[in-house]
Short mmCIF file of C-alpha atoms in Angstrom, two decimals:
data_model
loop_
_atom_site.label_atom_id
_atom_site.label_comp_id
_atom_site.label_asym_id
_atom_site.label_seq_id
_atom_site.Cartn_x
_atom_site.Cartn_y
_atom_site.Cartn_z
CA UNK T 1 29.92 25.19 103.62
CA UNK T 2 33.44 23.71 102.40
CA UNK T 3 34.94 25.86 100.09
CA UNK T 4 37.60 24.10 97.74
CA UNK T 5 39.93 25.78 95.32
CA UNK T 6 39.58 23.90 91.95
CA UNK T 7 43.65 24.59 91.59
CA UNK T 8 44.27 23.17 94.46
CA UNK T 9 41.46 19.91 94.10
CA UNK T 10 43.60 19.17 90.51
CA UNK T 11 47.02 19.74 91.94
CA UNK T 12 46.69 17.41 94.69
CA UNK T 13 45.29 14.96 92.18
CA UNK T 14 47.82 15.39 89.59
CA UNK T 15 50.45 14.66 92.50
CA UNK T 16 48.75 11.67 93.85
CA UNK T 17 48.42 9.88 90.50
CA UNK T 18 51.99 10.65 89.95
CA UNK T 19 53.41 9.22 93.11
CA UNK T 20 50.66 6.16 92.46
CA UNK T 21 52.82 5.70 88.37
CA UNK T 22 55.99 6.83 89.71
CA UNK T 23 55.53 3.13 91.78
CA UNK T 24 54.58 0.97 88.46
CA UNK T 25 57.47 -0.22 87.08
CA UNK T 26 57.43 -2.73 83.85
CA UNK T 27 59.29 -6.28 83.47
CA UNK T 28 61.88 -5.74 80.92
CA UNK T 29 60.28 -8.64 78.87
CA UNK T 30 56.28 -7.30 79.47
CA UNK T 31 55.85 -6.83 75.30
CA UNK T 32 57.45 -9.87 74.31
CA UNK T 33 55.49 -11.76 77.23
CA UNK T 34 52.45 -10.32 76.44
CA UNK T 35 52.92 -10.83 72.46
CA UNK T 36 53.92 -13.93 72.88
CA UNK T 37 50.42 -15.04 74.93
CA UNK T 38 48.43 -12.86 71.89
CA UNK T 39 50.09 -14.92 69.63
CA UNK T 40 49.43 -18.75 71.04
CA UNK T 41 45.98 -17.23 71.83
CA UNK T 42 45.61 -16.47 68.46
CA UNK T 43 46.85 -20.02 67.37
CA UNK T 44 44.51 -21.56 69.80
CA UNK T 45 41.46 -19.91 68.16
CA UNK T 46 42.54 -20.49 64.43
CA UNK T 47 42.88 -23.58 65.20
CA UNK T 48 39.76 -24.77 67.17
CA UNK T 49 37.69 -22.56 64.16
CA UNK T 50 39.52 -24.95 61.61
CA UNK T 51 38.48 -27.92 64.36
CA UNK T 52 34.44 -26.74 64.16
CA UNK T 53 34.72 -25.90 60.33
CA UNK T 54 35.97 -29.57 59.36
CA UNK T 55 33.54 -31.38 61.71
CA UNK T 56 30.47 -29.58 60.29
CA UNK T 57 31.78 -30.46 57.04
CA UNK T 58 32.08 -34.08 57.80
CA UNK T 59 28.32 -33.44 59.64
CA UNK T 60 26.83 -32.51 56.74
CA UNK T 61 28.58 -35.02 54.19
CA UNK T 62 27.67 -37.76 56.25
CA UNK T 63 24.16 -36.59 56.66
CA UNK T 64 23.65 -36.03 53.03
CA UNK T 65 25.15 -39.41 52.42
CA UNK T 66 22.68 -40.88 55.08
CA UNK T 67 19.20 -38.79 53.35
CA UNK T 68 20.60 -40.28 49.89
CA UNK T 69 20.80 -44.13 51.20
CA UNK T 70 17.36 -43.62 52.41
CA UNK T 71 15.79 -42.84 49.28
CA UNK T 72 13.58 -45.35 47.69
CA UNK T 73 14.94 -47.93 45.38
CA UNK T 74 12.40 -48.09 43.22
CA UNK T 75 11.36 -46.02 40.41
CA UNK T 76 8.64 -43.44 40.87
CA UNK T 77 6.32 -42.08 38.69
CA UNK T 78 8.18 -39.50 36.71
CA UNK T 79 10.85 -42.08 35.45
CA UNK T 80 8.94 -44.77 35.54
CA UNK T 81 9.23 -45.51 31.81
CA UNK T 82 5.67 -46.26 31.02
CA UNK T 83 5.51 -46.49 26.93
CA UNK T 84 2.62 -43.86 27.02
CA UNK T 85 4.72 -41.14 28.67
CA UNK T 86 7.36 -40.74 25.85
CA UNK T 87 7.92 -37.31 24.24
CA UNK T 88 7.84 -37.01 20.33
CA UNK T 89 11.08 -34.26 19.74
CA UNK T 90 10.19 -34.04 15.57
#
């Protein structure tokens, strides 16, 4: 049965994750790199959602313009002006 000291299981741990950070080293430039990508990201989405928002716009004008050519061109029933339908107001 292997008997291991807690202490000593953390210690040794704590030491190799330091050598392993003590060996990372940033670029002097990492934030500004790594805003600067965030940033053109960010464009890049703003942009394509202003993209999707005007072409379902234009979708949906052009298909409303299309159901309202396709209506009939005659009068129906309702307004069909028929001298027995008129309303007295008085």
């Amino acid at each position: 049965m292997n008997h291991t000291d807690p202490d000593r299981t953390e210690r040794e741990l704590t030491e190799a994750l330091a050598a392993l950070a003590g060996g990372v080293h940033a670029a002097p430039d990492a934030y500004r790199t790594a805003r600067g990508e965030w940033l053109r990201r960010e464009r890049r989405r703003r942009l394509v959602l202003a993209v999707l928002i005007t072409v379902v716009f234009a979708l949906a004008t052009l298909i409303g313009l299309w159901v309202l050519n396709e209506a009939p061109s005659h009068p129906g029933v309702i307004f069909s002006g028929l001298p027995g339908a008129q309303v007295d107001t008085r």
